[in-house]
Amino acid sequence: MSLLPPSELDLRLAPGRPPVLEAPALRDLGSARDWLAERHDAVRGELLRHGHLLIRGLPVATPADFAMIRDTLLTERAAYKEKATPRSAFGDDVFSFWPAWSSRSR
């Protein structure tokens, strides 16, 4: 049972799949940042409810773009401290994921 009330976000939910939020057609990164900022509490609530959330359709093309979107949603960055898995640093605290994890989790 969730303690969070349902949000106004239109999420696509399917068993065994991540929840998906489709962004509308946004003209640029500033519009995407504004769209997310207006929905900040609802998006954070869904992140807490599900533990993850896939947001599709944002005009993110570079690591700096990703960092801007991340910083719109998260108040604290997750540091890459332990260095237990290989990662590539793209700048602005944006790192690659470990591809072996996703193949092992299936």
Coordinates of N, CA and C in Angstrom, one line a residue:
M1 N 0.8 -1.2 0.0 CA 0.0 0.0 0.0 C 0.9 1.2 0.0
S2 N 0.6 2.2 -0.9 CA 1.4 3.4 -1.0 C 0.8 4.5 -0.1
L3 N 1.7 5.2 0.5 CA 1.3 6.4 1.3 C 1.2 7.6 0.5
L4 N 1.6 7.6 -0.7 CA 1.6 8.8 -1.6 C 0.3 8.8 -2.4
P5 N -0.4 10.0 -2.5 CA -1.6 10.0 -3.3 C -1.2 9.9 -4.7
P6 N -2.2 9.5 -5.6 CA -1.9 9.4 -7.0 C -1.5 10.8 -7.6
S7 N -0.7 10.8 -8.5 CA -0.3 12.1 -9.1 C -1.1 12.4 -10.4
E8 N -1.0 13.6 -10.9 CA -1.7 14.0 -12.1 C -1.0 13.6 -13.3
L9 N 0.2 13.0 -13.2 CA 1.0 12.6 -14.4 C 0.3 11.4 -15.1
D10 N 0.4 11.4 -16.4 CA -0.2 10.3 -17.2 C 0.9 9.3 -17.4
L11 N 1.0 8.3 -16.5 CA 2.1 7.3 -16.6 C 1.6 6.1 -17.4
R12 N 2.5 5.5 -18.1 CA 2.2 4.2 -18.8 C 2.8 3.2 -17.9
L13 N 1.9 2.3 -17.3 CA 2.4 1.3 -16.4 C 2.1 -0.1 -17.0
A14 N 3.0 -1.0 -17.0 CA 2.9 -2.4 -17.5 C 3.7 -3.3 -16.5
P15 N 3.1 -4.4 -16.2 CA 3.8 -5.4 -15.3 C 5.2 -5.7 -15.8
G16 N 6.2 -5.7 -14.9 CA 7.6 -6.0 -15.3 C 8.3 -5.0 -16.1
R17 N 7.7 -3.8 -16.3 CA 8.3 -2.7 -17.1 C 8.4 -1.5 -16.2
P18 N 9.4 -0.6 -16.5 CA 9.5 0.6 -15.8 C 8.3 1.5 -16.1
P19 N 7.9 2.3 -15.1 CA 6.8 3.3 -15.4 C 7.4 4.3 -16.4
V20 N 6.6 4.7 -17.4 CA 7.0 5.6 -18.4 C 6.2 6.9 -18.4
L21 N 6.8 8.0 -18.4 CA 6.2 9.3 -18.6 C 6.7 9.9 -19.9
E22 N 5.7 10.1 -20.8 CA 6.0 10.7 -22.1 C 5.9 12.2 -22.0
A23 N 7.0 12.9 -22.3 CA 7.0 14.4 -22.4 C 6.3 14.8 -23.7
P24 N 5.6 15.9 -23.6 CA 5.0 16.4 -24.9 C 6.1 17.0 -25.8
A25 N 5.7 17.3 -27.0 CA 6.7 17.9 -27.9 C 7.2 19.3 -27.3
L26 N 8.4 19.3 -26.9 CA 9.0 20.5 -26.3 C 10.0 21.1 -27.2
R27 N 10.0 22.4 -27.5 CA 10.8 23.0 -28.5 C 12.3 23.1 -28.2
D28 N 12.7 23.1 -26.9 CA 14.1 23.2 -26.5 C 14.3 22.7 -25.1
L29 N 15.5 22.7 -24.6 CA 15.8 22.3 -23.3 C 15.2 23.1 -22.2
G30 N 15.2 24.4 -22.4 CA 14.6 25.4 -21.5 C 13.1 25.0 -21.3
S31 N 12.4 24.7 -22.3 CA 11.0 24.3 -22.2 C 10.9 23.0 -21.5
A32 N 11.8 22.1 -21.7 CA 11.8 20.8 -21.0 C 12.0 21.1 -19.5
R33 N 13.0 21.9 -19.2 CA 13.3 22.2 -17.8 C 12.0 22.8 -17.1
D34 N 11.4 23.8 -17.8 CA 10.2 24.4 -17.2 C 9.0 23.4 -17.1
W35 N 8.8 22.5 -18.0 CA 7.8 21.5 -18.0 C 8.0 20.6 -16.8
L36 N 9.2 20.2 -16.6 CA 9.5 19.3 -15.4 C 9.4 20.1 -14.1
A37 N 9.9 21.3 -14.1 CA 9.8 22.1 -12.8 C 8.4 22.3 -12.4
E38 N 7.5 22.5 -13.4 CA 6.0 22.7 -13.0 C 5.5 21.4 -12.5
R39 N 6.1 20.2 -12.8 CA 5.6 18.9 -12.3 C 6.5 18.3 -11.3
H40 N 7.4 19.1 -10.8 CA 8.5 18.6 -9.9 C 7.9 17.7 -8.8
D41 N 7.0 18.1 -8.0 CA 6.5 17.3 -6.9 C 5.8 16.0 -7.4
A42 N 5.1 16.1 -8.4 CA 4.4 14.9 -9.0 C 5.5 13.9 -9.5
V43 N 6.5 14.4 -10.2 CA 7.5 13.5 -10.7 C 8.3 12.9 -9.6
R44 N 8.7 13.7 -8.6 CA 9.4 13.1 -7.4 C 8.6 12.1 -6.7
G45 N 7.3 12.4 -6.6 CA 6.4 11.4 -5.9 C 6.3 10.1 -6.6
E46 N 6.3 10.1 -8.0 CA 6.3 8.9 -8.7 C 7.7 8.2 -8.6
L47 N 8.8 8.9 -8.6 CA 10.1 8.3 -8.3 C 10.1 7.6 -7.0
L48 N 9.5 8.2 -6.0 CA 9.5 7.6 -4.6 C 8.5 6.4 -4.6
R49 N 7.4 6.5 -5.3 CA 6.4 5.4 -5.4 C 7.0 4.2 -6.1
H50 N 7.7 4.3 -7.2 CA 8.1 3.2 -8.0 C 9.6 2.9 -7.9
G51 N 10.4 3.8 -7.4 CA 11.8 3.6 -7.2 C 12.6 3.9 -8.5
H52 N 11.9 4.2 -9.6 CA 12.5 4.6 -10.9 C 11.4 5.1 -11.8
L53 N 11.8 5.9 -12.8 CA 10.8 6.4 -13.7 C 11.6 6.8 -15.0
L54 N 11.1 6.3 -16.1 CA 11.6 6.6 -17.4 C 10.9 7.7 -18.0
I55 N 11.6 8.8 -18.3 CA 10.9 10.0 -18.9 C 11.4 10.0 -20.4
R56 N 10.5 9.9 -21.3 CA 10.8 9.9 -22.7 C 10.4 11.2 -23.4
G57 N 11.1 11.5 -24.4 CA 10.8 12.6 -25.3 C 11.4 13.9 -25.0
L58 N 12.2 14.0 -24.0 CA 12.9 15.2 -23.6 C 14.0 15.5 -24.6
P59 N 14.2 16.8 -25.0 CA 15.2 17.1 -26.0 C 16.6 17.2 -25.3
V60 N 17.1 16.0 -24.9 CA 18.4 15.8 -24.3 C 19.4 15.3 -25.3
A61 N 20.4 16.0 -25.6 CA 21.3 15.6 -26.6 C 22.8 15.4 -26.1
T62 N 23.1 16.1 -25.0 CA 24.5 16.0 -24.5 C 24.5 15.7 -23.0
P63 N 25.6 15.4 -22.5 CA 25.7 15.2 -21.0 C 25.3 16.4 -20.3
A64 N 25.7 17.6 -20.8 CA 25.3 18.8 -20.1 C 23.8 19.0 -20.1
D65 N 23.1 18.6 -21.2 CA 21.6 18.6 -21.2 C 21.1 17.7 -20.1
F66 N 21.6 16.5 -20.0 CA 21.2 15.5 -19.0 C 21.4 16.1 -17.6
A67 N 22.5 16.7 -17.4 CA 22.8 17.3 -16.1 C 21.8 18.4 -15.7
M68 N 21.4 19.2 -16.7 CA 20.4 20.2 -16.4 C 19.1 19.6 -16.0
I69 N 18.7 18.6 -16.7 CA 17.4 17.9 -16.4 C 17.5 17.2 -15.0
R70 N 18.6 16.5 -14.8 CA 18.8 15.9 -13.5 C 18.7 16.9 -12.4
D71 N 19.4 18.1 -12.5 CA 19.4 19.1 -11.5 C 18.1 19.7 -11.3
T72 N 17.2 19.7 -12.3 CA 15.8 20.2 -12.1 C 15.0 19.3 -11.2
L73 N 15.3 18.0 -11.3 CA 14.5 17.0 -10.5 C 15.1 16.6 -9.2
L74 N 16.4 16.6 -9.1 CA 17.1 16.1 -7.9 C 17.9 17.3 -7.2
T75 N 17.8 17.3 -5.9 CA 18.5 18.4 -5.1 C 19.9 18.0 -4.8
E76 N 20.2 16.7 -4.8 CA 21.5 16.2 -4.5 C 22.0 15.2 -5.5
R77 N 23.2 15.4 -6.0 CA 23.8 14.5 -6.9 C 24.3 13.3 -6.2
A78 N 24.2 12.1 -6.9 CA 24.7 10.9 -6.4 C 26.2 10.8 -6.9
A79 N 27.1 10.8 -5.9 CA 28.5 10.8 -6.3 C 28.9 9.4 -6.6
Y80 N 29.9 9.3 -7.5 CA 30.5 8.0 -7.9 C 31.7 7.8 -7.0
K81 N 31.4 7.3 -5.7 CA 32.4 7.2 -4.7 C 33.2 5.9 -4.7
E82 N 32.4 4.8 -4.7 CA 33.0 3.5 -4.5 C 33.9 3.0 -5.6
K83 N 33.5 3.4 -6.8 CA 34.3 3.1 -8.0 C 34.4 1.5 -8.2
A84 N 33.4 0.8 -7.8 CA 33.4 -0.6 -7.8 C 33.1 -1.2 -9.2
T85 N 32.6 -0.4 -10.1 CA 32.3 -0.9 -11.4 C 32.9 0.2 -12.4
P86 N 33.2 -0.3 -13.6 CA 33.8 0.7 -14.6 C 32.8 1.7 -15.1
R87 N 33.1 2.9 -15.1 CA 32.3 4.0 -15.6 C 33.1 4.9 -16.5
S88 N 32.4 5.6 -17.4 CA 33.0 6.7 -18.1 C 32.4 8.0 -17.6
A89 N 33.3 9.0 -17.3 CA 32.8 10.3 -16.9 C 32.6 11.2 -18.1
F90 N 31.4 11.8 -18.1 CA 31.1 12.7 -19.2 C 31.1 14.1 -18.8
G91 N 31.5 14.4 -17.6 CA 31.5 15.8 -17.1 C 30.3 16.1 -16.3
D92 N 30.4 17.1 -15.4 CA 29.2 17.6 -14.7 C 28.5 16.5 -13.8
D93 N 29.4 15.6 -13.3 CA 28.9 14.4 -12.5 C 27.9 13.5 -13.3
V94 N 28.1 13.4 -14.6 CA 27.3 12.5 -15.4 C 28.2 11.3 -15.8
F95 N 27.8 10.1 -15.5 CA 28.6 8.9 -15.7 C 27.8 7.9 -16.5
S96 N 28.5 7.0 -17.2 CA 27.9 5.9 -17.9 C 27.4 4.9 -16.9
F97 N 26.5 4.0 -17.3 CA 26.1 2.9 -16.5 C 27.0 1.7 -16.8
W98 N 26.9 0.7 -16.0 CA 27.7 -0.5 -16.2 C 26.9 -1.5 -17.0
P99 N 27.2 -1.7 -18.3 CA 26.3 -2.6 -19.2 C 26.2 -4.0 -18.7
A100 N 27.2 -4.5 -18.0 CA 27.1 -5.9 -17.5 C 25.9 -6.1 -16.5
W101 N 25.6 -5.0 -15.8 CA 24.6 -5.0 -14.8 C 23.2 -5.3 -15.5
S102 N 22.9 -4.6 -16.6 CA 21.6 -4.8 -17.2 C 21.5 -6.2 -17.8
S103 N 22.6 -6.8 -18.3 CA 22.5 -8.1 -18.9 C 22.4 -9.2 -17.8
R104 N 22.9 -8.9 -16.6 CA 22.9 -9.9 -15.5 C 21.5 -9.8 -14.8
S105 N 20.8 -8.7 -14.9 CA 19.6 -8.5 -14.2 C 18.4 -9.2 -14.8
R106 N 18.6 -9.7 -16.0 CA 17.4 -10.3 -16.7 C 17.2 -11.7 -16.3

